Short mmCIF file of C-alpha atoms and ligand atoms in Angstrom, two decimals:
data_model
loop_
_atom_site.label_atom_id
_atom_site.label_comp_id
_atom_site.label_asym_id
_atom_site.label_seq_id
_atom_site.Cartn_x
_atom_site.Cartn_y
_atom_site.Cartn_z
CA UNK A 419 -17.85 -21.74 12.00
CA UNK A 420 -14.71 -21.65 14.13
CA UNK A 421 -13.37 -24.50 16.27
CA UNK A 422 -10.51 -23.95 18.69
CA UNK A 423 -7.89 -26.54 19.57
CA UNK A 424 -4.51 -26.48 21.31
CA UNK A 425 -1.54 -26.55 18.95
CA UNK A 426 -0.45 -29.88 20.42
CA UNK A 427 -3.46 -31.43 18.68
CA UNK A 428 -2.51 -30.06 15.28
CA UNK A 429 -3.47 -32.37 12.50
CA UNK A 430 -3.80 -31.31 8.94
CA UNK A 431 -7.48 -31.68 8.11
CA UNK A 432 -8.29 -28.76 5.85
CA UNK A 433 -7.08 -28.20 2.31
CA UNK A 434 -5.44 -24.98 3.40
CA UNK A 435 -3.17 -24.20 6.30
CA UNK A 436 -2.70 -20.64 7.40
CA UNK A 437 0.25 -19.89 9.59
CA UNK A 438 0.03 -16.70 11.54
CA UNK A 439 3.26 -15.75 13.20
CA UNK A 440 5.05 -12.68 14.40
CA UNK A 441 8.55 -11.47 13.68
CA UNK A 442 9.74 -12.80 17.00
CA UNK A 443 7.84 -16.07 16.94
CA UNK A 444 10.38 -18.82 17.73
CA UNK A 445 10.72 -21.18 14.79
CA UNK A 446 10.55 -23.98 17.33
CA UNK A 447 6.84 -23.27 17.59
CA UNK A 448 6.31 -24.52 14.09
CA UNK A 449 5.08 -28.04 13.49
CA UNK A 450 8.00 -29.83 11.86
CA UNK A 451 6.39 -30.34 8.47
CA UNK A 452 6.00 -26.60 8.09
CA UNK A 453 9.58 -25.69 8.89
CA UNK A 454 10.77 -26.56 5.40
CA UNK A 455 8.17 -24.61 3.53
CA UNK A 456 8.95 -21.57 5.64
CA UNK A 457 12.44 -21.47 4.16
CA UNK A 458 10.89 -20.88 0.76
CA UNK A 459 9.52 -17.55 1.78
CA UNK A 460 10.98 -14.20 2.49
CA UNK A 461 8.18 -12.84 4.62
CA UNK A 462 7.31 -9.21 4.95
CA UNK A 463 5.40 -8.01 8.00
CA UNK A 464 1.67 -7.91 7.54
CA UNK A 465 1.86 -9.61 4.14
CA UNK A 466 0.19 -12.77 3.17
CA UNK A 467 1.97 -15.16 0.88
CA UNK A 468 0.94 -18.46 -0.59
CA UNK A 469 3.14 -21.38 -1.42
CA UNK A 470 2.20 -24.76 -2.78
CA UNK A 471 3.98 -27.64 -1.10
CA UNK A 472 3.87 -31.35 -1.50
CA UNK A 473 4.83 -32.00 2.10
CA UNK A 474 3.23 -35.01 3.74
CA UNK A 475 2.72 -36.40 0.29
CA UNK A 476 -0.29 -34.27 -0.44
CA UNK A 477 -0.49 -31.06 -2.37
CA UNK A 478 -1.63 -28.25 -0.18
CA UNK A 479 -1.51 -24.53 0.00
CA UNK A 480 0.09 -22.85 2.94
CA UNK A 481 -0.64 -19.21 3.51
CA UNK A 482 1.85 -17.48 5.72
CA UNK A 483 1.04 -14.24 7.30
CA UNK A 484 3.77 -12.62 9.23
CA UNK A 485 2.18 -10.43 11.83
CA UNK A 486 3.56 -6.91 11.90
CA UNK A 487 5.71 -6.01 14.89
CA UNK A 488 3.26 -3.35 16.00
CA UNK A 489 0.15 -5.43 16.00
CA UNK A 490 -3.03 -3.41 16.26
CA UNK A 491 -6.67 -3.74 15.39
CA UNK A 492 -6.41 -2.14 11.94
CA UNK A 493 -3.36 -4.16 10.87
CA UNK A 494 -5.03 -7.39 11.90
CA UNK A 495 -8.21 -6.36 10.14
CA UNK A 496 -6.41 -5.65 6.86
CA UNK A 497 -4.57 -8.96 7.12
CA UNK A 498 -7.72 -10.93 7.89
CA UNK A 499 -9.62 -9.34 5.01
CA UNK A 500 -6.78 -10.15 2.62
CA UNK A 501 -6.56 -13.69 3.95
CA UNK A 502 -10.25 -14.42 3.54
CA UNK A 503 -10.19 -12.93 0.04
CA UNK A 504 -7.44 -15.33 -0.95
CA UNK A 505 -9.27 -18.24 0.67
CA UNK A 506 -12.33 -17.36 -1.37
CA UNK A 507 -10.28 -17.40 -4.58
CA UNK A 508 -8.93 -20.81 -3.58
CA UNK A 509 -12.50 -21.95 -2.81
CA UNK A 510 -11.37 -23.24 0.56
CA UNK A 511 -14.09 -24.92 2.61
CA UNK A 512 -12.07 -26.23 5.52
CA UNK A 513 -9.17 -24.15 6.77
CA UNK A 514 -6.60 -24.82 9.48
CA UNK A 515 -5.17 -21.75 11.15
CA UNK A 516 -2.04 -21.98 13.25
CA UNK A 517 -1.95 -19.10 15.67
CA UNK A 518 1.69 -19.22 16.61
CA UNK A 519 2.18 -15.95 18.38
CA UNK A 520 0.85 -15.15 21.83
CA UNK A 521 1.31 -11.46 21.00
CA UNK A 522 -2.16 -11.54 19.45
CA UNK A 523 -3.60 -12.28 22.89
CA UNK A 524 -5.31 -8.89 23.26
CA UNK A 525 -6.69 -9.16 19.76
CA UNK A 526 -7.99 -12.70 19.48
CA UNK A 527 -11.60 -11.54 20.09
CA UNK A 528 -11.29 -9.16 17.14
CA UNK A 529 -9.60 -11.83 15.05
CA UNK A 530 -12.46 -14.30 15.58
CA UNK A 531 -15.04 -11.63 14.81
CA UNK A 532 -13.18 -10.52 11.69
CA UNK A 533 -12.81 -14.08 10.43
CA UNK A 534 -16.53 -14.67 10.91
CA UNK A 535 -17.48 -11.50 9.07
CA UNK A 536 -14.88 -11.22 6.34
CA UNK A 537 -16.70 -13.47 3.85
CA UNK A 538 -20.09 -11.86 4.48
CA UNK A 539 -21.67 -10.04 1.56
CA UNK A 540 -25.10 -9.08 0.30
CA UNK A 541 -25.72 -11.22 -2.76
CA UNK A 542 -29.24 -12.57 -2.31
CA UNK A 543 -30.52 -10.69 -5.33
CA UNK A 544 -27.73 -11.90 -7.58
CA UNK A 545 -29.20 -14.95 -9.23
CA UNK A 546 -26.84 -17.84 -9.71
CA UNK A 547 -27.07 -20.44 -12.43
CA UNK A 548 -27.03 -20.04 -16.17
CA UNK A 549 -29.05 -17.15 -17.53
CA UNK A 550 -31.58 -18.59 -20.07
CA UNK A 551 -31.51 -15.30 -21.99
CA UNK A 552 -27.74 -15.38 -22.16
CA UNK A 553 -26.69 -19.07 -22.19
CA UNK A 554 -23.10 -18.08 -22.94
CA UNK A 555 -22.85 -16.36 -19.58
CA UNK A 556 -20.96 -18.33 -17.02
CA UNK A 557 -22.57 -19.67 -13.91
CA UNK A 558 -21.93 -16.97 -11.38
CA UNK A 559 -21.04 -18.31 -7.96
CA UNK A 560 -22.38 -16.72 -4.80
CA UNK A 561 -19.95 -14.18 -3.47
CA UNK A 562 -20.62 -14.67 0.22
CA UNK A 563 -18.21 -17.14 1.62
CA UNK A 564 -18.13 -18.94 4.95
CA UNK A 565 -15.41 -21.56 5.36
CA UNK A 566 -15.01 -23.62 8.52
CA UNK A 567 -11.92 -22.68 10.48
CA UNK A 568 -10.04 -24.83 12.95
CA UNK A 569 -7.73 -22.54 14.88
CA UNK A 570 -4.80 -24.12 16.70
CA UNK A 571 -3.66 -22.02 19.62
CA UNK A 572 -0.10 -21.62 20.84
CA UNK A 573 0.54 -22.44 24.52
CA UNK A 574 0.23 -18.85 25.81
CA UNK A 575 -3.42 -18.79 24.78
CA UNK A 576 -5.62 -20.71 27.21
CA UNK A 577 -8.30 -22.76 25.47
CA UNK A 578 -11.09 -22.08 28.00
CA UNK A 579 -10.61 -18.32 27.97
CA UNK A 580 -10.36 -18.25 24.20
CA UNK A 581 -13.57 -20.25 23.87
CA UNK A 582 -15.36 -17.63 25.97
CA UNK A 583 -14.01 -14.88 23.71
CA UNK A 584 -14.98 -16.82 20.61
CA UNK A 585 -18.53 -17.25 21.89
CA UNK A 586 -18.93 -13.51 22.45
CA UNK A 587 -17.28 -12.68 19.12
CA UNK A 588 -19.70 -15.01 17.34
CA UNK A 589 -22.71 -13.34 18.97
CA UNK A 590 -21.40 -9.89 18.06
CA UNK A 591 -20.75 -11.00 14.49
CA UNK A 592 -24.31 -12.31 14.34
CA UNK A 593 -25.69 -8.94 15.56
CA UNK A 594 -23.60 -7.12 12.96
CA UNK A 595 -24.80 -9.44 10.20
CA UNK A 596 -28.38 -8.82 11.28
CA UNK A 597 -27.95 -5.06 11.05
CA UNK A 598 -26.24 -5.33 7.66
CA UNK A 599 -28.99 -7.52 6.30
CA UNK A 600 -31.72 -5.10 7.45
CA UNK A 601 -29.94 -2.06 6.01
CA UNK A 602 -29.15 -3.74 2.68
CA UNK A 603 -32.75 -4.71 2.00
CA UNK A 604 -34.31 -2.15 -0.34
CA UNK A 605 -37.25 0.01 0.72
CA UNK A 606 -39.74 -1.96 -1.40
CA UNK A 607 -38.92 -5.01 0.72
CA UNK A 608 -38.05 -3.59 4.11
CA UNK A 609 -41.08 -1.46 4.96
CA UNK A 610 -41.77 -0.33 8.54
CA UNK A 611 -44.12 -3.31 9.00
CA UNK A 612 -41.49 -5.72 7.67
CA UNK A 613 -38.89 -4.15 9.99
CA UNK A 614 -41.30 -4.78 12.88
CA UNK A 615 -41.71 -8.43 11.79
CA UNK A 616 -37.95 -8.88 11.60
CA UNK A 617 -37.54 -7.35 15.07
CA UNK A 618 -40.28 -9.64 16.40
CA UNK A 619 -38.52 -12.70 14.99
CA UNK A 620 -35.25 -11.56 16.59
CA UNK A 621 -37.00 -10.97 19.93
CA UNK A 622 -38.25 -14.58 19.96
CA UNK A 623 -34.91 -15.94 18.83
CA UNK A 624 -32.79 -14.02 21.32
CA UNK A 625 -35.17 -13.53 24.23
CA UNK A 626 -36.25 -9.90 24.57
CA UNK A 627 -39.70 -8.27 24.66
CA UNK A 628 -41.21 -6.20 21.91
CA UNK A 629 -44.28 -4.02 21.44
CA UNK A 630 -45.26 -2.69 18.02
CA UNK A 631 -47.68 0.24 17.59
CA UNK A 632 -49.48 0.92 14.30
CA UNK A 633 -50.43 4.18 12.57
CA UNK A 634 -53.63 4.72 14.61
CA UNK A 635 -51.86 4.08 17.90
CA UNK A 636 -49.01 6.37 16.86
CA UNK A 637 -51.52 9.21 16.43
CA UNK A 638 -53.34 8.35 19.68
CA UNK A 639 -50.07 8.32 21.59
CA UNK A 640 -49.39 11.91 20.52
CA UNK A 641 -46.31 11.21 18.43
CA UNK A 642 -47.14 14.23 16.28
CA UNK A 643 -43.68 15.02 14.96
CA UNK A 644 -43.16 11.39 13.93
CA UNK A 645 -46.62 11.21 12.36
CA UNK A 646 -46.03 14.46 10.42
CA UNK A 647 -43.17 12.75 8.60
CA UNK A 648 -44.94 9.39 8.23
CA UNK A 649 -48.34 10.55 6.99
CA UNK A 650 -47.18 11.41 3.45
CA UNK A 651 -46.56 7.76 2.62
CA UNK A 652 -49.03 5.05 1.61
CA UNK A 653 -46.82 2.58 3.47
CA UNK A 654 -47.85 2.82 7.14
CA UNK A 655 -45.40 3.60 9.96
CA UNK A 656 -44.63 1.45 13.00
CA UNK A 657 -43.35 2.38 16.45
CA UNK A 658 -41.19 -0.33 18.04
CA UNK A 659 -40.37 -0.61 21.75
CA UNK A 660 -38.02 -3.47 22.64
CA UNK A 661 -37.04 -4.34 26.21
CA UNK A 662 -34.30 -6.45 27.70
CA UNK A 663 -34.34 -6.05 31.50
CA UNK A 664 -31.77 -8.48 32.83
CA UNK A 665 -30.16 -6.68 35.77
CA UNK A 666 -32.37 -6.83 38.86
CA UNK A 667 -29.56 -5.35 41.00
CA UNK A 668 -30.24 -1.88 39.70
CA UNK A 669 -33.28 0.15 38.63
CA UNK A 670 -31.14 1.98 36.04
CA UNK A 671 -32.47 1.83 32.50
CA UNK A 672 -30.60 2.82 29.34
CA UNK A 673 -32.59 3.75 26.22
CA UNK A 674 -31.15 3.21 22.74
CA UNK A 675 -33.07 5.16 20.10
CA UNK A 676 -32.47 4.40 16.42
CA UNK A 677 -33.53 6.44 13.39
CA UNK A 678 -35.79 4.22 11.29
CA UNK A 679 -36.47 5.90 7.95
CA UNK A 680 -37.00 2.90 5.67
CA UNK A 681 -36.84 5.44 2.87
CA UNK A 682 -35.93 9.13 2.70
CA UNK A 683 -36.86 10.84 -0.56
CA UNK A 684 -36.37 14.20 1.14
CA UNK A 685 -40.10 14.92 0.93
CA UNK A 686 -40.92 18.23 -0.78
CA UNK A 687 -37.30 19.25 -0.19
CA UNK A 688 -36.70 16.39 -2.61
CA UNK A 689 -33.26 14.88 -3.00
CA UNK A 690 -31.45 14.65 -6.34
CA UNK A 691 -31.49 11.14 -7.86
CA UNK A 692 -27.86 10.32 -6.98
CA UNK A 693 -28.25 10.93 -3.26
CA UNK A 694 -31.73 9.37 -3.16
CA UNK A 695 -30.63 6.04 -4.64
CA UNK A 696 -29.17 4.72 -1.38
CA UNK A 697 -31.75 6.21 0.96
CA UNK A 698 -33.04 2.75 1.87
CA UNK A 699 -30.06 2.84 4.25
CA UNK A 700 -31.71 5.57 6.33
CA UNK A 701 -32.79 3.04 8.95
CA UNK A 702 -29.16 2.25 9.80
CA UNK A 703 -29.69 3.54 13.34
CA UNK A 704 -32.73 1.31 13.81
CA UNK A 705 -30.75 -1.69 12.52
CA UNK A 706 -27.97 -0.84 14.99
CA UNK A 707 -30.22 -0.73 18.07
CA UNK A 708 -32.05 -3.91 16.97
CA UNK A 709 -28.71 -5.65 16.37
CA UNK A 710 -27.39 -4.38 19.72
CA UNK A 711 -30.36 -5.49 21.82
CA UNK A 712 -30.37 -8.87 20.01
CA UNK A 713 -26.69 -9.32 20.85
CA UNK A 714 -27.11 -8.22 24.48
CA UNK A 715 -30.02 -10.63 24.91
CA UNK A 716 -28.14 -13.48 23.22
CA UNK A 717 -25.21 -12.81 25.58
CA UNK A 718 -27.57 -12.63 28.56
CA UNK A 719 -25.77 -9.43 29.50
CA UNK A 720 -26.51 -7.99 32.95
CA UNK A 721 -28.12 -4.80 31.64
CA UNK A 722 -31.50 -3.05 31.53
CA UNK A 723 -31.94 -1.69 28.05
CA UNK A 724 -34.89 -0.42 26.01
CA UNK A 725 -34.49 0.03 22.25
CA UNK A 726 -36.90 2.37 20.48
CA UNK A 727 -37.49 2.81 16.75
CA UNK A 728 -39.90 5.16 15.00
CA UNK A 729 -40.07 3.55 11.55
CA UNK A 730 -41.59 5.31 8.54
CA UNK A 731 -40.97 6.63 5.02
CA UNK A 732 -40.39 10.27 4.07
CA UNK A 733 -42.41 10.68 0.86
CA UNK A 734 -44.25 13.12 -1.35
CA UNK A 735 -48.04 13.04 -1.73
CA UNK A 736 -51.14 15.16 -1.25
CA UNK A 737 -50.96 14.22 2.42
CA UNK A 738 -47.28 14.93 2.94
CA UNK A 739 -46.03 17.70 5.22
CA UNK A 740 -44.77 20.92 3.64
CA UNK A 741 -41.71 23.07 4.06
CA UNK A 742 -42.95 25.81 6.38
CA UNK A 743 -45.37 23.66 8.37
CA UNK A 744 -45.53 24.09 12.12
CA UNK A 745 -46.05 20.73 13.79
CA UNK A 746 -46.55 19.50 17.35
CA UNK A 747 -44.55 16.86 19.22
CA UNK A 748 -44.93 14.42 22.10
CA UNK A 749 -42.89 16.84 24.25
CA UNK A 750 -45.47 19.58 23.64
CA UNK A 751 -43.00 21.75 21.73
CA UNK A 752 -44.03 23.26 18.40
CA UNK A 753 -41.56 22.70 15.60
CA UNK A 754 -41.14 24.83 12.49
CA UNK A 755 -40.32 22.52 9.57
CA UNK A 756 -37.95 24.63 7.51
CA UNK A 757 -36.82 21.58 5.55
CA UNK A 758 -38.74 18.32 5.04
CA UNK A 759 -35.42 16.60 4.36
CA UNK A 760 -34.39 17.16 7.99
CA UNK A 761 -36.98 14.51 8.86
CA UNK A 762 -34.86 12.13 10.92
CA UNK A 763 -34.60 14.47 13.87
CA UNK A 764 -38.39 14.91 13.88
CA UNK A 765 -38.94 11.17 14.22
CA UNK A 766 -36.13 10.95 16.79
CA UNK A 767 -37.57 13.86 18.79
CA UNK A 768 -40.72 11.89 19.66
CA UNK A 769 -38.84 8.62 20.18
CA UNK A 770 -36.40 10.37 22.54
CA UNK A 771 -39.26 12.06 24.43
CA UNK A 772 -40.91 8.64 24.71
CA UNK A 773 -37.68 7.23 26.17
CA UNK A 774 -37.40 10.07 28.68
CA UNK A 775 -41.03 10.40 29.79
CA UNK A 776 -42.84 7.10 29.17
CA UNK A 777 -39.95 4.66 29.65
CA UNK A 778 -38.36 7.05 32.18
CA UNK A 779 -34.93 5.96 31.04
CA UNK A 780 -32.02 7.25 33.15
CA UNK A 781 -29.76 7.67 30.14
CA UNK A 782 -30.43 8.00 26.43
CA UNK A 783 -28.21 7.25 23.45
CA UNK A 784 -29.58 7.87 19.97
CA UNK A 785 -28.03 6.68 16.72
CA UNK A 786 -28.93 7.92 13.26
CA UNK A 787 -27.94 8.37 9.64
CA UNK A 788 -28.70 12.00 10.34
CA UNK A 789 -26.53 14.43 8.39
CA UNK A 790 -24.52 14.43 5.18
CA UNK A 791 -22.33 16.94 7.03
CA UNK A 792 -20.80 14.24 9.26
CA UNK A 793 -19.34 12.52 6.18
CA UNK A 794 -17.83 15.82 5.05
CA UNK A 795 -16.33 16.46 8.50
CA UNK A 796 -15.09 12.97 9.40
CA UNK A 797 -15.16 10.86 6.25
CA UNK A 798 -16.45 7.34 5.74
CA UNK A 799 -14.71 5.57 8.60
CA UNK A 800 -15.35 7.71 11.65
CA UNK A 801 -18.71 8.03 13.35
CA UNK A 802 -19.54 11.45 14.78
CA UNK A 803 -20.43 11.57 18.46
CA UNK A 804 -22.09 14.37 20.40
CA UNK A 805 -22.69 13.87 24.12
CA UNK A 806 -23.47 16.09 27.08
CA UNK A 807 -22.49 13.40 29.58
CA UNK A 808 -18.93 12.25 30.27
CA UNK A 809 -19.93 8.80 31.54
CA UNK A 810 -21.77 8.08 28.30
CA UNK A 811 -18.94 9.45 26.20
CA UNK A 812 -16.35 7.36 28.09
CA UNK A 813 -18.44 4.22 27.61
CA UNK A 814 -18.64 4.92 23.88
CA UNK A 815 -14.90 5.66 23.70
CA UNK A 816 -14.10 2.36 25.44
CA UNK A 817 -16.50 0.52 23.13
CA UNK A 818 -14.80 2.15 20.17
CA UNK A 819 -11.37 0.97 21.35
CA UNK A 820 -12.58 -2.61 21.75
CA UNK A 821 -14.65 -2.81 18.58
CA UNK A 822 -12.44 -0.97 16.12
CA UNK A 823 -15.40 1.23 15.14
CA UNK A 824 -13.80 4.67 15.16
CA UNK A 825 -15.57 7.65 16.69
CA UNK A 826 -14.77 11.34 17.07
CA UNK A 827 -16.47 13.83 19.32
CA UNK A 828 -18.09 17.00 18.00
CA UNK A 829 -19.13 19.93 20.20
CA UNK A 830 -22.35 20.45 22.10
CA UNK A 831 -21.74 24.13 22.96
CA UNK A 832 -24.75 26.23 23.99
CA UNK A 833 -24.23 28.76 21.21
CA UNK A 834 -24.70 26.02 18.63
CA UNK A 835 -28.07 25.06 20.11
CA UNK A 836 -29.18 28.63 19.31
CA UNK A 837 -28.94 27.87 15.59
CA UNK A 838 -32.18 25.91 16.00
CA UNK A 839 -34.11 28.89 17.40
CA UNK A 840 -37.27 29.61 15.45
CA UNK A 841 -39.03 32.94 14.92
CA UNK A 842 -42.34 31.18 14.27
CA UNK A 843 -42.39 28.28 16.77
CA UNK A 844 -40.43 26.87 19.73
CA UNK A 845 -37.68 25.35 17.64
CA UNK A 846 -36.91 24.73 13.95
CA UNK A 847 -35.77 21.49 12.37
CA UNK A 848 -32.63 22.82 10.72
CA UNK A 849 -29.98 25.19 11.96
CA UNK A 850 -28.49 25.56 8.47
CA UNK A 851 -25.21 24.29 7.06
CA UNK A 852 -22.62 25.54 9.60
CA UNK A 853 -21.90 22.84 12.21
CA UNK A 854 -24.76 20.86 10.70
CA UNK A 855 -23.99 17.63 12.55
CA UNK A 856 -23.76 19.31 15.96
CA UNK A 857 -26.91 21.41 15.50
CA UNK A 858 -28.88 18.34 14.34
CA UNK A 859 -27.66 16.52 17.45
CA UNK A 860 -28.63 19.44 19.68
CA UNK A 861 -32.10 19.44 18.13
CA UNK A 862 -32.41 15.84 19.37
CA UNK A 863 -31.10 16.77 22.82
CA UNK A 864 -33.89 19.36 23.14
CA UNK A 865 -36.28 16.39 23.47
CA UNK A 866 -34.31 14.41 26.07
CA UNK A 867 -35.79 16.26 29.08
CA UNK A 868 -32.35 16.93 30.51
CA UNK A 869 -31.46 13.23 30.79
CA UNK A 870 -27.77 12.36 30.31
CA UNK A 871 -27.57 11.95 26.56
CA UNK A 872 -25.27 10.71 23.80
CA UNK A 873 -25.70 10.76 20.04
CA UNK A 874 -24.04 8.85 17.19
CA UNK A 875 -24.28 10.21 13.64
CA UNK A 876 -23.57 7.28 11.29
CA UNK A 877 -24.61 8.94 8.01
CA UNK A 878 -21.00 8.65 6.79
CA UNK A 879 -20.28 5.17 8.14
CA UNK A 880 -23.44 3.03 7.87
CA UNK A 881 -23.26 2.37 4.15
CA UNK A 882 -20.35 2.20 1.69
CA UNK A 883 -20.31 1.92 -2.08
CA UNK A 884 -17.12 -0.12 -2.20
CA UNK A 885 -15.85 -2.95 -0.01
CA UNK A 886 -13.21 -2.09 2.59
CA UNK A 887 -11.18 -4.19 5.01
CA UNK A 888 -13.89 -3.49 7.57
CA UNK A 889 -16.96 -4.50 5.60
CA UNK A 890 -18.24 -5.59 2.20
CA UNK A 891 -19.85 -3.12 -0.18
CA UNK A 892 -23.17 -1.93 1.24
CA UNK A 893 -24.17 -1.87 4.87
CA UNK A 894 -21.35 -1.98 7.42
CA UNK A 895 -23.33 -2.83 10.54
CA UNK A 896 -21.65 0.05 12.34
CA UNK A 897 -23.09 0.86 15.74
CA UNK A 898 -24.11 -2.65 16.79
CA UNK A 899 -20.90 -3.39 18.61
CA UNK A 900 -20.43 0.21 19.80
CA UNK A 901 -23.86 0.18 21.43
CA UNK A 902 -23.68 -3.37 22.80
CA UNK A 903 -20.26 -2.80 24.38
CA UNK A 904 -21.10 0.71 25.63
CA UNK A 905 -24.27 -0.65 27.25
CA UNK A 906 -22.29 -3.34 29.09
CA UNK A 907 -19.73 -0.72 30.08
CA UNK A 908 -22.48 1.48 31.58
CA UNK A 909 -23.76 -1.43 33.71
CA UNK A 910 -20.34 -2.56 34.95
N1 LIG B 622 -30.90 10.77 5.69
C1 LIG B 622 -30.30 12.03 5.49
C2 LIG B 622 -28.82 12.05 5.86
C3 LIG B 622 -27.90 11.12 5.10
C4 LIG B 622 -27.04 11.65 4.15
C5 LIG B 622 -27.85 9.77 5.38
C6 LIG B 622 -26.16 10.79 3.47
C7 LIG B 622 -27.00 8.94 4.70
C8 LIG B 622 -26.14 9.44 3.74
C9 LIG B 622 -31.01 13.09 6.32
O1 LIG B 622 -32.35 12.89 6.55
C10 LIG B 622 -30.89 14.38 5.57
O2 LIG B 622 -31.47 14.47 4.52
N2 LIG B 622 -30.17 15.35 6.13
C11 LIG B 622 -30.01 16.62 5.53
C12 LIG B 622 -30.24 17.67 6.60
C13 LIG B 622 -30.39 19.06 6.05
C14 LIG B 622 -31.65 19.19 5.23
C15 LIG B 622 -30.44 20.02 7.22
C16 LIG B 622 -28.61 16.73 4.95
O3 LIG B 622 -27.68 16.20 5.56
O4 LIG B 622 -28.45 17.30 3.90
MN1 LIG B 623 -33.55 13.63 4.93
ZN1 LIG B 624 -32.97 10.90 6.52
#
C-alpha cells in the first residue's frame, strides 16, 4: 500500500528512509536530520546506495537514490526495481520515501505503479516452512514482497492531483497482477472453465457483464474454426463475452479479442519438449483483455468495450484435427489447416468475426501470443503491432508512451496477405516462415469484415524466463495497460 503526504509532515515512522533526489535538487529541500548523512555519500546518478546512520538516536538505514539528469521511464523503472530488491533484502515492512525532486512530476504515475508491482512474484507453489524430508533445509521465505510505503511529496507536487494518479496507478497495477496470475497458473489448474470462473469473479468484483458459452453452445453458434481446435481435448472449451458499456454519449463500441489457448501442445504438428514446457502461457492475450476490462470497469472509465475470449486447449487425440483438414468458420470462409500449431489464429478468426458481426463492434483490437517469429524480429521487450487503421495505431502508440510497454509496428501490405492464399480452400492458416508475424496478423484481419483493426503479438513479451526490471520471472502482464489506456484514448 502507498500513502501520500506533503513533505512538511515528514516524520520518521518506517525502519527505512529512501531519499529520491535529482542532481539539481536543492539541499535545502532535505529534512535537517538527513543533511549530515548525505555528506557521507558520493552519489552517482541513477545509483542506489545504503548507509546506516544513528541519527535521531535510532539506527536506521537510509537509501539514497540520485535521480539521473535525464529522467525517463526506463531509468526510473531500473531504479525502482533495484530499490525494492534492496528493501526485500533488508526485510523492510514500513518504508518512508522522500520524493525531493519535482522533476519526476511527469513520471509519478509510473513510479507508483512500479513500486506497487516491483515486489510481485509468482511463488504460490513454493512451499514455505521446514521440509520434513529434509529437516536441514532452511525455512524458505516467500519471495513476493509488499511493504507499505509512505511517500512524502515535495512542494511542486500537489497532494490532490497525486492522489488521483496514485488511485489510477493502483488500479492498473491490480489489472496487471490479475493478468500475471492467470498466465502463471499451469494448464492443469487454469482450464478454460477455470478461466471463465476467474473472469466471472472479476466481473462481480469490478462491475462488468459476462456471458460464458459451453462446448455445445460453441458448436450451435457456428464457431467452427474455434471448435476444430478445441475438439481434440478432453478439457472442454469456453467462449467468454464480457461487456463494459459506460459511455452513453456515443454508440461506438470497441472490441478487445484475446487469444485464450490454456495449453498449446502444437497438436499433430507437435512442439518439441523445450518449447512446449511454457505453453500454459498461450492465453496471455486472454489475460490481457480480462485485466484491461477489469481495470476499465474499476476506473469507471467512460468507454464502451466488449472483451472476447475463445478459450480452449490444442491437444492430440483421436478426435483432434489433422494437418491438411479443411474446416469452416463463423465467417463462412473455408480454411485449409496446413499446420495444427498455427491454432491461435483459427480461434481468433471466429472470435473476431463474432466481434464484427454479432457484437457489431466499430473497431477491433486483438492481442495474442501468436508467433515465435515476433520474438525473433523484436526480442523479448517489444510487442509487435500490425494495424490497418491510423487512429487505432496512434492510440496504441500513446498508450505505449504512457505505460512503458514498448511496441513496434510491422507491415500490413497487401502482398503479404497473399501468402495466406490456399489452393484447396479460401485461405490457409499459415503463410510460411517469411514475415510470419505479419502474415499471421493478416490472417486475423481477413475475419474482421473490414472493420478498423489493430493487432498485438505478445508471443515474445508475455512470458519471461528470468526477472527483469519490468517484471518478475514468468508472466509480465503485458498488454493490460496498453489496452486499457488505448481504449480510453479512443473514447476521448
Ligand atoms: N503459441 C504459439 C506461439 C508462441 C511461441 C507463443 C513462443 C509463445 C512463445 C503459436 O500457436 C504457434 O505455435 N505459432 C507457430 C506458427 C507457425 C506454425 C506458423 C510458430 O510461431 O512457430
Ligand atoms: Mn501453436
Ligand atoms: Zn499457440
